[in-house]
Short mmCIF file of C-alpha atoms and ligand atoms in Angstrom, two decimals:
data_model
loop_
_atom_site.label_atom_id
_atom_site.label_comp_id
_atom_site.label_asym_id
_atom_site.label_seq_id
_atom_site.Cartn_x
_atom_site.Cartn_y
_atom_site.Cartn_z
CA UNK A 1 -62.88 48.61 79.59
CA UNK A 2 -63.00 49.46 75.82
CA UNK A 3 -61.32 53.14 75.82
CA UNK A 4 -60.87 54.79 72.90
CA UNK A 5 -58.73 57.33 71.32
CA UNK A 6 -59.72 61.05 69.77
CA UNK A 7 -57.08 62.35 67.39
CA UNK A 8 -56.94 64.80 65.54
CA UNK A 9 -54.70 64.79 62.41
CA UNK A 10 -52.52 66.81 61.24
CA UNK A 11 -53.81 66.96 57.60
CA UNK A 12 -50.41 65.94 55.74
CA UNK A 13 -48.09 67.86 57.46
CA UNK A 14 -44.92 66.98 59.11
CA UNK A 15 -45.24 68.29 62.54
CA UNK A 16 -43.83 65.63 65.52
CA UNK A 17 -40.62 66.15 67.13
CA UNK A 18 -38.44 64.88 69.94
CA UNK A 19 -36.88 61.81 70.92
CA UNK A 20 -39.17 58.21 71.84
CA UNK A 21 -38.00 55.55 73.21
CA UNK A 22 -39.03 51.47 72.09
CA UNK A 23 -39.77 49.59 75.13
CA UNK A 24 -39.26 45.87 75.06
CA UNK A 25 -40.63 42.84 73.09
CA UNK A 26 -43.64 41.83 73.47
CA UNK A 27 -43.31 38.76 71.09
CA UNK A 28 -39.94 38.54 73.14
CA UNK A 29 -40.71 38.95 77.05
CA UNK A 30 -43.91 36.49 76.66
CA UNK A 31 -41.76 33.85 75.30
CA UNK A 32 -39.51 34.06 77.96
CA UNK A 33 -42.09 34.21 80.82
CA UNK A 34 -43.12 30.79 79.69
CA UNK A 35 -39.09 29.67 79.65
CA UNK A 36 -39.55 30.51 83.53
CA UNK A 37 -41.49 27.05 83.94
CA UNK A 38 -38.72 25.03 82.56
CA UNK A 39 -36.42 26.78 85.46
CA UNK A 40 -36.26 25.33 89.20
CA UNK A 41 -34.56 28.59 90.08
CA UNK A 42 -36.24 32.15 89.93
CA UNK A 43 -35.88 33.80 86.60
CA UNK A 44 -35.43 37.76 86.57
CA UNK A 45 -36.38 39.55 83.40
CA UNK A 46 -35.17 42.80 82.62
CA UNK A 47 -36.70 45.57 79.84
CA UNK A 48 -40.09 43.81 80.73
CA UNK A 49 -42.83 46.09 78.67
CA UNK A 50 -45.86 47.23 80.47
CA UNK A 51 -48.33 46.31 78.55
CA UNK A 52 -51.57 43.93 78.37
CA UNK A 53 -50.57 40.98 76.72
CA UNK A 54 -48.02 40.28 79.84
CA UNK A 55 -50.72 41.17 82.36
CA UNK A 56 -52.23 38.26 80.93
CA UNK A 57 -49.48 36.27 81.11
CA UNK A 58 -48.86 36.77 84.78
CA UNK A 59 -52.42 35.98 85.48
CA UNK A 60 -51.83 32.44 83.82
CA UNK A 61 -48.76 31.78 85.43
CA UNK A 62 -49.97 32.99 88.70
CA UNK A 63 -53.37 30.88 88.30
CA UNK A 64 -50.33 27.88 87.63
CA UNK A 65 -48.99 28.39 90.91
CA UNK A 66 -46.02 30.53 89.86
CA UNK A 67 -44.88 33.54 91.83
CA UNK A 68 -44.49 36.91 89.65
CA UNK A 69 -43.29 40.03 91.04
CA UNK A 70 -42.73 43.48 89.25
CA UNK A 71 -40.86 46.06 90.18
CA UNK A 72 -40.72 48.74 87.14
CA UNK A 73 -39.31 47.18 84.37
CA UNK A 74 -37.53 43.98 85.97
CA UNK A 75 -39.76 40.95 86.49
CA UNK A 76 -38.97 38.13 88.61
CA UNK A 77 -40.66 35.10 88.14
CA UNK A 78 -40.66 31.84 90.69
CA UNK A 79 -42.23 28.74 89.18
CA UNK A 80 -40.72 26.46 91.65
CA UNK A 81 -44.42 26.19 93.54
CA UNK A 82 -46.19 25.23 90.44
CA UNK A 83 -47.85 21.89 90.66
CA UNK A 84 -50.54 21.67 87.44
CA UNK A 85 -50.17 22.13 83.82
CA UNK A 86 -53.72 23.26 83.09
CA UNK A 87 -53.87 26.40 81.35
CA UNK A 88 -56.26 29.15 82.28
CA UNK A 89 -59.11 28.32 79.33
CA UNK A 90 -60.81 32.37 79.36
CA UNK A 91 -57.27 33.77 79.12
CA UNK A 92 -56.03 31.61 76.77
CA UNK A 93 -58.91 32.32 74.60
CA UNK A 94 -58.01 35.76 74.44
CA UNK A 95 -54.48 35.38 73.75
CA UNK A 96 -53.11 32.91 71.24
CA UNK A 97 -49.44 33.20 72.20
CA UNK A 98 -50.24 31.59 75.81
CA UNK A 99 -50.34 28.64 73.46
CA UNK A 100 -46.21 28.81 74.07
CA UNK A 101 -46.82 27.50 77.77
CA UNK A 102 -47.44 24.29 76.33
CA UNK A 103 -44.13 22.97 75.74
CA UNK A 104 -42.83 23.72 79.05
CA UNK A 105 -45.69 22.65 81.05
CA UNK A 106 -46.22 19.29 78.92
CA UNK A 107 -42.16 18.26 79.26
CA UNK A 108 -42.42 19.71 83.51
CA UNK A 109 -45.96 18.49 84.45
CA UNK A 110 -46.10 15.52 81.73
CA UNK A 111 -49.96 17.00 80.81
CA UNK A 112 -51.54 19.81 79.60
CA UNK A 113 -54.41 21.60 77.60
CA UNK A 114 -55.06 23.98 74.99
CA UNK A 115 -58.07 25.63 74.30
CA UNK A 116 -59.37 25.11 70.06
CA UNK A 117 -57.68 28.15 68.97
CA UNK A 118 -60.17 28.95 65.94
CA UNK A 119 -59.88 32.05 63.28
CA UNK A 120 -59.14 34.80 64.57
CA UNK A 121 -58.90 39.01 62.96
CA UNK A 122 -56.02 37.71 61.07
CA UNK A 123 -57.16 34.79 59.38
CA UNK A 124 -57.01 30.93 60.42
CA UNK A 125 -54.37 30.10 62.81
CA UNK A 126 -54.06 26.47 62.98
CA UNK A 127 -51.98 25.06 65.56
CA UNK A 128 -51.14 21.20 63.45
CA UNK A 129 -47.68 21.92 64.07
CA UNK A 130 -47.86 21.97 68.01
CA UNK A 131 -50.18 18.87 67.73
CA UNK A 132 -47.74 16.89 65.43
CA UNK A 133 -44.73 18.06 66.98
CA UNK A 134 -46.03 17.09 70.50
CA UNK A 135 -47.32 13.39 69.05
CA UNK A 136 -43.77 12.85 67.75
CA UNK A 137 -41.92 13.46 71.30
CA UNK A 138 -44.08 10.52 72.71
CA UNK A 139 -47.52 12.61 73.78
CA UNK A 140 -51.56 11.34 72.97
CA UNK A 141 -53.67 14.12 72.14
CA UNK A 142 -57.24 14.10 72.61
CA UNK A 143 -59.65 16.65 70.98
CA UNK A 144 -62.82 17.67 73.36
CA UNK A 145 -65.00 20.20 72.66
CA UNK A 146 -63.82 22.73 74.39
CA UNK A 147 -60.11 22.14 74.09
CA UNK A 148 -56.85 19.85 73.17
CA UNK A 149 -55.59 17.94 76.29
CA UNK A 150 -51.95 16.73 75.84
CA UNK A 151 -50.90 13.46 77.67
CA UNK A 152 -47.26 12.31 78.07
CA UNK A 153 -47.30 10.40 81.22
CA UNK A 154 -43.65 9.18 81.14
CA UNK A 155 -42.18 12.45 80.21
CA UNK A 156 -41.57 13.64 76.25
CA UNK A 157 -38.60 11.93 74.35
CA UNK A 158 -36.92 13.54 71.58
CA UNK A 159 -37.61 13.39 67.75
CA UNK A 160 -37.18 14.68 64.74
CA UNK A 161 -39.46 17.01 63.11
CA UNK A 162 -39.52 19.03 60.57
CA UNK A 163 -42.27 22.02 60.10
CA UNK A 164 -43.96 22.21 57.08
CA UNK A 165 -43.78 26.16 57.26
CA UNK A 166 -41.78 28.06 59.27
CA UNK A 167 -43.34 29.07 62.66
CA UNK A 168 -42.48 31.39 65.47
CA UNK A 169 -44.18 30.11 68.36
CA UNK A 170 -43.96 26.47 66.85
CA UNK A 171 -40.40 27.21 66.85
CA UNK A 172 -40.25 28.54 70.20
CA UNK A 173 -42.77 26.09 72.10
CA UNK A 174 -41.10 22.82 70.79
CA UNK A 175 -37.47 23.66 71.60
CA UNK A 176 -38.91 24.56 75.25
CA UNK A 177 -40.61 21.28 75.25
CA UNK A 178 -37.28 19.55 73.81
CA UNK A 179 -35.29 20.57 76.91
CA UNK A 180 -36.47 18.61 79.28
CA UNK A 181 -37.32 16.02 77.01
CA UNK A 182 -35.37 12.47 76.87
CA UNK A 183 -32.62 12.24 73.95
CA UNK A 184 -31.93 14.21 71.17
CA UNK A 185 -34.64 16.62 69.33
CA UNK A 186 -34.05 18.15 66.10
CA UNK A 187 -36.06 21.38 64.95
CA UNK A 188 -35.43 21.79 61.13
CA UNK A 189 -36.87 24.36 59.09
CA UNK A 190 -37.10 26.82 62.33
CA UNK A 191 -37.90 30.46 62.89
CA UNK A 192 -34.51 32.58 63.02
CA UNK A 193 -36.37 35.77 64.30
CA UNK A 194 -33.89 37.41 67.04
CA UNK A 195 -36.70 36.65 69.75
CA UNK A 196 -36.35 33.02 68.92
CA UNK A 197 -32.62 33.54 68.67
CA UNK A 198 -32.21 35.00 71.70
CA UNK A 199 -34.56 32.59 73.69
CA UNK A 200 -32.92 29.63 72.74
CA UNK A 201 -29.50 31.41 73.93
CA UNK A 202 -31.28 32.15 77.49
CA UNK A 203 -32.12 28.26 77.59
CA UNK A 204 -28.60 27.70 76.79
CA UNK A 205 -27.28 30.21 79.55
CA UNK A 206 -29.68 28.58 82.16
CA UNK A 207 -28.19 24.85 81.40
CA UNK A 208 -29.89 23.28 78.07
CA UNK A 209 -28.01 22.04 75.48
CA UNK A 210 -29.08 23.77 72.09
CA UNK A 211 -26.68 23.21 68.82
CA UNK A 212 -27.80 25.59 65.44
CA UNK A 213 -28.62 28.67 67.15
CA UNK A 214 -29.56 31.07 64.60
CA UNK A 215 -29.32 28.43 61.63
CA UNK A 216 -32.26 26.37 59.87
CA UNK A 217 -31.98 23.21 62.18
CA UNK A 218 -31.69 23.19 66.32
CA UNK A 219 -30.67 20.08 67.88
CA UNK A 220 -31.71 20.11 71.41
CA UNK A 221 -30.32 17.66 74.03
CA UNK A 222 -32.83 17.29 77.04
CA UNK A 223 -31.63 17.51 80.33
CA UNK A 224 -32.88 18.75 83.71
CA UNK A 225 -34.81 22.02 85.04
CA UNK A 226 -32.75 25.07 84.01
CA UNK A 227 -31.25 27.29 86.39
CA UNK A 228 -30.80 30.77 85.40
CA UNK A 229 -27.20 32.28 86.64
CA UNK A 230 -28.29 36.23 86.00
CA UNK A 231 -31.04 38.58 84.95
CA UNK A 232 -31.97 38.76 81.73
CA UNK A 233 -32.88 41.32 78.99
CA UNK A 234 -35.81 41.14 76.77
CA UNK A 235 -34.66 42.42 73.26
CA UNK A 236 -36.12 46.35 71.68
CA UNK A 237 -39.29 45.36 69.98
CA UNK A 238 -38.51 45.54 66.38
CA UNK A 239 -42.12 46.45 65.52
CA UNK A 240 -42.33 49.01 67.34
CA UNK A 241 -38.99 50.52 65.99
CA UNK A 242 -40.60 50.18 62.84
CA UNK A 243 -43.63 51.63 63.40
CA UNK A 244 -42.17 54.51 64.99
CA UNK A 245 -40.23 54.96 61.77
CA UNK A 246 -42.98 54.74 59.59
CA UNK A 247 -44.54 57.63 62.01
CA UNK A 248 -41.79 59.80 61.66
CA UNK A 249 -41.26 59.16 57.94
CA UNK A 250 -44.57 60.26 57.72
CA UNK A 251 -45.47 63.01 60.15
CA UNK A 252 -42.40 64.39 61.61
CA UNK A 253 -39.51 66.88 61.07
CA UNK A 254 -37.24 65.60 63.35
CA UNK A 255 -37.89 62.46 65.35
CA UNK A 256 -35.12 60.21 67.45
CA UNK A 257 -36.31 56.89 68.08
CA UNK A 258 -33.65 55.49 70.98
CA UNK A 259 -32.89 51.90 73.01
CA UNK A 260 -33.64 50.36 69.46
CA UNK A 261 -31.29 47.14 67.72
CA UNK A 262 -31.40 48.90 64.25
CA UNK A 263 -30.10 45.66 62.64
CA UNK A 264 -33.24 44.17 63.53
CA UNK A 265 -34.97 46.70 61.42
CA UNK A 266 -32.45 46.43 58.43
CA UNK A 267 -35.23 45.49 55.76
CA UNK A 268 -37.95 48.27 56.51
CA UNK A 269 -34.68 51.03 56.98
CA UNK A 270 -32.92 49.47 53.32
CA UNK A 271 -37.16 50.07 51.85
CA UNK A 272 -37.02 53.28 53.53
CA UNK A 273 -33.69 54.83 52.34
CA UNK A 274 -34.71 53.40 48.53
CA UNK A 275 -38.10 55.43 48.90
CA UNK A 276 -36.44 58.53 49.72
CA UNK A 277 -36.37 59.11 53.22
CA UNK A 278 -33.54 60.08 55.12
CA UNK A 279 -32.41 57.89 58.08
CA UNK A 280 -29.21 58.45 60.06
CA UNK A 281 -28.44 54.80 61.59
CA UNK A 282 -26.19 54.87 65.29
CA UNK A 283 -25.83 52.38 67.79
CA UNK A 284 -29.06 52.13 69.36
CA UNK A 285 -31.02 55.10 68.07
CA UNK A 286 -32.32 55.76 64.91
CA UNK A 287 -32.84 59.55 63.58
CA UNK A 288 -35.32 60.50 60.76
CA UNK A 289 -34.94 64.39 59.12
CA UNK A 290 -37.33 64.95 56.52
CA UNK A 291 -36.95 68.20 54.52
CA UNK A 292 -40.49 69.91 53.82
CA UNK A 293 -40.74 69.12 50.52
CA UNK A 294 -39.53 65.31 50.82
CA UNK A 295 -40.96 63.23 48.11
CA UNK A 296 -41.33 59.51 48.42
CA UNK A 297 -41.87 56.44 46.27
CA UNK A 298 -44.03 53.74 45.47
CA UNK A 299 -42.68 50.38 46.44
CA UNK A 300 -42.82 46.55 46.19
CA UNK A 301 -43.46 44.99 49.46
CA UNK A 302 -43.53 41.43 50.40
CA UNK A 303 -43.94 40.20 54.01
CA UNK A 304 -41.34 37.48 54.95
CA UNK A 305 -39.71 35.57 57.97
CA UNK A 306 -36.69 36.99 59.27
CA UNK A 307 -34.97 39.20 58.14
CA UNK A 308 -37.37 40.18 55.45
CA UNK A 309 -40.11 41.78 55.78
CA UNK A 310 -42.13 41.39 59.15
CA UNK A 311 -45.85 40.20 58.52
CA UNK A 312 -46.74 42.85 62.16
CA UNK A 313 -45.31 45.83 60.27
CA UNK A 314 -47.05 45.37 56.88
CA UNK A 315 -50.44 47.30 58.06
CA UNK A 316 -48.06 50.76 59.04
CA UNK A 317 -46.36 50.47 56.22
CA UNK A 318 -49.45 50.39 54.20
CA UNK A 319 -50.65 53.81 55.53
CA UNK A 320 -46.92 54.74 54.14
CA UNK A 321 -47.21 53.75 50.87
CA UNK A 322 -50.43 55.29 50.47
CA UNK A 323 -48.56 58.39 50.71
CA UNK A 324 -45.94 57.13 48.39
CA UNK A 325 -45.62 58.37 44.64
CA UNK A 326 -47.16 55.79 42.12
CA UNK A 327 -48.54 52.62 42.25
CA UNK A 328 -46.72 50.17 45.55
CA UNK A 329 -47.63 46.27 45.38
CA UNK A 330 -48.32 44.10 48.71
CA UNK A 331 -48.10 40.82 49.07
CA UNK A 332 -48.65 39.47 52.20
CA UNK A 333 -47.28 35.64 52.35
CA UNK A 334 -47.26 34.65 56.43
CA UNK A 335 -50.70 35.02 57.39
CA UNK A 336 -54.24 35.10 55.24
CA UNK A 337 -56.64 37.83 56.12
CA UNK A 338 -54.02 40.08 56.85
CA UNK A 339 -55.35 42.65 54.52
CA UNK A 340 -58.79 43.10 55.18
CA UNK A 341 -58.03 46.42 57.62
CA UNK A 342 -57.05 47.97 54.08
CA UNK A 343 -60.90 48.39 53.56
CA UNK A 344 -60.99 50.97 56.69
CA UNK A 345 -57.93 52.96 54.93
CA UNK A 346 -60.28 53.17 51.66
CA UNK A 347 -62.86 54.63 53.45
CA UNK A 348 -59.98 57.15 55.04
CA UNK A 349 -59.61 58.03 51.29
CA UNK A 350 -56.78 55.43 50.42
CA UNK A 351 -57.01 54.45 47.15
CA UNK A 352 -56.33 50.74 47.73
CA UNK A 353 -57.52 47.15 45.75
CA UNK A 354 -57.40 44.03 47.05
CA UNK A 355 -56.64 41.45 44.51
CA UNK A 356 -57.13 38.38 46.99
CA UNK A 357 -56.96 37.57 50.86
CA UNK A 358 -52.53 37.99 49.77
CA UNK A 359 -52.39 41.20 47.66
CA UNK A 360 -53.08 44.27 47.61
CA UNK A 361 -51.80 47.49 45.31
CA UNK A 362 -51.89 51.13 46.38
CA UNK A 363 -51.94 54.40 44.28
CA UNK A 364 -50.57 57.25 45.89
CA UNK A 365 -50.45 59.85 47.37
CA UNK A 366 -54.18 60.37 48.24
CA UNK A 367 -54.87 62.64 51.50
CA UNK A 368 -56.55 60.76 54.24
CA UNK A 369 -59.59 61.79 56.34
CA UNK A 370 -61.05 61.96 59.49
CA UNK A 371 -63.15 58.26 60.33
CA UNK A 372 -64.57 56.59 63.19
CA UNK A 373 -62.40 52.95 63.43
CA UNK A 374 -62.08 50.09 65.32
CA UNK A 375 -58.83 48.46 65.83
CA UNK A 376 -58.95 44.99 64.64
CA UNK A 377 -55.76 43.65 66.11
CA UNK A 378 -52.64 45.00 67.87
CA UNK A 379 -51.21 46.00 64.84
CA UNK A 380 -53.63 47.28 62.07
CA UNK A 381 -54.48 48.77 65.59
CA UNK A 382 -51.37 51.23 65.57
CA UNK A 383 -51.81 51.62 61.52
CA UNK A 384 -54.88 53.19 61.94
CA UNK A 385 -53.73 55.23 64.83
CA UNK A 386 -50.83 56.61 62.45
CA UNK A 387 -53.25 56.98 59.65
CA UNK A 388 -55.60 59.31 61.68
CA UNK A 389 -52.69 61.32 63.04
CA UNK A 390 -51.84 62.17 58.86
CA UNK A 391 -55.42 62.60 58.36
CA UNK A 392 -57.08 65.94 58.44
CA UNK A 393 -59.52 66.42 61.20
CA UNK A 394 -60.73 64.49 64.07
CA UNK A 395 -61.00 60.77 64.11
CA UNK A 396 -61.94 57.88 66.44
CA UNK A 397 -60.44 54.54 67.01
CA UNK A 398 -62.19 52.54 69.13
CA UNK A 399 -61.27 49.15 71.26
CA UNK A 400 -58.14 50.69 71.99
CA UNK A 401 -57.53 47.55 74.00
CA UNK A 402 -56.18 45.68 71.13
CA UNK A 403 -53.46 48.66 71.06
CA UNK A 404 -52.82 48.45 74.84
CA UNK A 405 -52.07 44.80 74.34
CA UNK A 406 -48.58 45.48 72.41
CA UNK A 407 -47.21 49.36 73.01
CA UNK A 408 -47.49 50.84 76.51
CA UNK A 409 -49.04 54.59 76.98
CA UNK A 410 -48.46 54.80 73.23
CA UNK A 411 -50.63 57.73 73.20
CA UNK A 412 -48.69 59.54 76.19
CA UNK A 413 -45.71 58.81 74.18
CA UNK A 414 -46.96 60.20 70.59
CA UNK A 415 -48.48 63.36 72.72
CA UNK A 416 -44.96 64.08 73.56
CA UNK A 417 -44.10 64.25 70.13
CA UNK A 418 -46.81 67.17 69.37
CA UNK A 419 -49.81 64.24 68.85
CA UNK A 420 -52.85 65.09 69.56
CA UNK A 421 -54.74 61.91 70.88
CA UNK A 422 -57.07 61.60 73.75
CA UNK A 423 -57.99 58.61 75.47
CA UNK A 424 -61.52 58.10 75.96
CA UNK A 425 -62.55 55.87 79.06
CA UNK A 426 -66.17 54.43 79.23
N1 EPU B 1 -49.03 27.83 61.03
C1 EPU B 1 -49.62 26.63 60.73
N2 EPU B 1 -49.71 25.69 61.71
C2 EPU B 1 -49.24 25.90 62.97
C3 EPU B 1 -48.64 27.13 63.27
C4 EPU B 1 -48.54 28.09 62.27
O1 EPU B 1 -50.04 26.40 59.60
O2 EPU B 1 -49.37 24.99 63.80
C5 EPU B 1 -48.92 28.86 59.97
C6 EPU B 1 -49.73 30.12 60.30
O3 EPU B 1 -51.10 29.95 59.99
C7 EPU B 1 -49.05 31.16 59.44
C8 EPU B 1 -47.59 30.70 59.45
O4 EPU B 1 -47.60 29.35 59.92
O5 EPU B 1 -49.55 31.13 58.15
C9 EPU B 1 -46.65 31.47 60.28
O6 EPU B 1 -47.20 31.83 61.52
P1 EPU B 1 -46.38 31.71 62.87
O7 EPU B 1 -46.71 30.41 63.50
O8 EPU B 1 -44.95 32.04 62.66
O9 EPU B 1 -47.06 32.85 63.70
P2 EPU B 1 -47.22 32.83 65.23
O10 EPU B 1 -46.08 32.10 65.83
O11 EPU B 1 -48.59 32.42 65.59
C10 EPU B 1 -45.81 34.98 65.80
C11 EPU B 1 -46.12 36.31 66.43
C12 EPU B 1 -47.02 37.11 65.50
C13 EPU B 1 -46.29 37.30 64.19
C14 EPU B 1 -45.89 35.94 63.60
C15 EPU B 1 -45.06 36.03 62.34
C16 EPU B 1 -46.06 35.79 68.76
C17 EPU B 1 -46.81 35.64 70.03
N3 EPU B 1 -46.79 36.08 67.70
O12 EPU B 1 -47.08 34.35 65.60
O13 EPU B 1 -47.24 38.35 66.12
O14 EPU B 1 -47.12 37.97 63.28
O15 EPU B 1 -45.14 35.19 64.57
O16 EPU B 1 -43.88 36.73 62.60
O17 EPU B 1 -44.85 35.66 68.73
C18 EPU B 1 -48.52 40.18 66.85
O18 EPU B 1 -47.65 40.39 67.70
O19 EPU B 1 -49.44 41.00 66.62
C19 EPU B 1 -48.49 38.94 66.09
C20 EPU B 1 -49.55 38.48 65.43
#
């Protein structure tokens, strides 16, 4: 179904008010649904987010053979029954980060296959590192035409391997894989994102052996199946925290955004604070009071692994700055055609120029307006969606899908902040 959303702006003022709440992480509670392969023992997931991306994600692991039952937020997952490690191709065309299943299923079933992952909204996504990495533990790849299929009849061995820029799900996929592999693996030049942090310390609580948590270089001594001993919790999404404090930065009064890890957020709330706005940081809430006549300022921004920048908060932060004071730089370093939303914001009024596919300056403050849009991806998805609530009169986002994917009800939740957004279902 490709809804949409009608909202109507508020035309620069700062309106919203109340409390919201940040569900859990999407780039957090996929990641560990594929960790329930490498387990022989249920796996229960708590703070599970209800939202497309792990729709999808059940459907793979239930076309697997696994056993996934929800009950609100808590997710229990039984892989014990699964016999194959041949991915669902349509659904893992649609979403990239199934491509984490590999590493589990190849080290469990000793075979598996990934569908060409080709360029996608946000530029070329090449998946080398996956390939190499898997080659190195022992496994022969062969390219069809529809798809990679992975071959390591004898079971994966350890290695050493370094990655050539630092990934996430490379990261993530490999030290699964590494678990159940034979010997010693070392990871260097990892991802230290608290979602990869905190999955390798699940792995760790369910019985792998994982040295360097939270450091540069993981060395990973396979073993057996896991067993997990107790539920456990997927992380606050960080990009939603930040997004909702962009939103109220922007557009509210008064706005409490609760069940957040601010410390995950440090960078955006240190670029925040320097800009001008007011932030009171507590435990696990964040507060934002902006005085009517709050001015902010221009600033440099450069995306970065963790814990600089994010890359998935760039696009709502570029609908802040162009309500900034003076001229803000961007320079977007993970991913390359990252940007290219920006021309949508123009039309919105922005006064924006993109240099190259990597940078991009803003002048502002320029008042938006009202535009028919189509979300791109999940998250110059929600950028737009903030930029037509600032924007005066009544605009349309379309393929809200791509929205649905990473924040649940987000429009329910915005309403109850004093948004007006409608969904539109065709
Ligand atoms: N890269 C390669 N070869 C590879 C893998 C990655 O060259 O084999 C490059 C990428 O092209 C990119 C850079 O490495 O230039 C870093 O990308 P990374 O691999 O870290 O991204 P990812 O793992 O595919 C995850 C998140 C993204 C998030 C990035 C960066 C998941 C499922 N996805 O992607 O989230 O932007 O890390 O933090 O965890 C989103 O949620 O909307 C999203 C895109």
């Amino acid at each position: 179904m490709r809804d949409s959303f009608n909202i109507t702006g508020l035309g620069g003022e700062r309106k919203l008010k109340g409390e919201i709440r940040v569900g859990g992480a999407k780039n957090h509670a996929l990641k560990l649904f594929a960790a329930s392969v490498l387990c022989e023992t249920p796996l229960t997931l708590e703070n599970v987010p209800a939202i497309e991306d792990i729709e999808r994600m059940t459907e793979i692991i239930e076309k697997l053979g696994g056993a996934v039952v929800r009950e609100t937020d808590q997710v229990r997952i039984d892989t014990k029954k699964m016999s194959t490690g041949e991915i669902d191709r349509d659904t893992a065309k649609k979403m990239r980060a199934s491509i984490v299943l590999t590493g589990p299923l190849l080290a469990r079933f000793g075979a598996t296959s990934f569908p060409h992952p080709g360029g996608d909204v946000i530029g070329e996504r090449p998946i080398d590192f996956f390939i190499e990495g898997f080659e190195k533990m022992g496994a022969t790849v062969e390219v069809t035409e529809q798809e990679y299929k992975l071959v390591a009849k004898n079971g994966l061995k350890g290695a050493d391997i370094f990655f050539r820029w630092i990934s996430v799900t490379a990261t993530e996929t490999l030290m699964m894989a590494a678990a159940l592999a034979k010997g010693q693996t070392t990871l260097r030049n990892v991802a230290m994102e608290p979602e990869v942090v905190d999955l390798a310390e699940f792995l760790v609580s369910a019985g792998a052996q994982i040295k360097g948590i939270g450091t540069p270089t993981l060395i990973i001594e396979g073993g057996a199946m896991l067993r997990p001993i107790k539920p456990h919790a997927v992380l606050p999404d960080r990009i939603e925290t930040g997004s909702f404090l962009i939103l109220g930065a922007l557009a509210a009064t008064d706005l409490r955004i609760t069940h957040c890890e601010p410390e995950h957020v440090r960078m955006l709330i240190e670029l925040l604070l320097r800009s001008g706005v007011e932030i009171k940081v507590e435990r696990d809430t964040l507060h934002i009071k902006n005085a009517a006549d709050c001015v902010r300022r221009a600033m440099t921004l450069k995306t970065h692994e963790y814990p600089g920048f994010p890359t998935d908060l760039q696009a709502p932060m570029m609908v802040y700055l162009t309500q900034a004071n003076g001229e803000s730089r961007v320079f977007e370093t993970v991913f390359e055609g990252r940007l290219a939303y920006t021309e949508d914001l123009v039309r919105m009024g922005a006064d924006i120029t993109l240099w190259n596919p990597h940078q991009a300056s803003v002048k502002g403050p320029t008042p938006l307006r009202s535009a028919t849009l189509e979300s791109p991806d999940i998250r110059a998805g929600l950028a737009f969606l903030i930029a037509a609530l600032i924007a005066t009169g009544t605009s349309t986002l379309e393929n809200v899908y791509h929205i649905d994917r990473g924040y649940a009800q987000i429009e329910e939740r915005f309403r109850k902040l004093g948004a007006d957004i409608k969904r539109v279902s065709k």
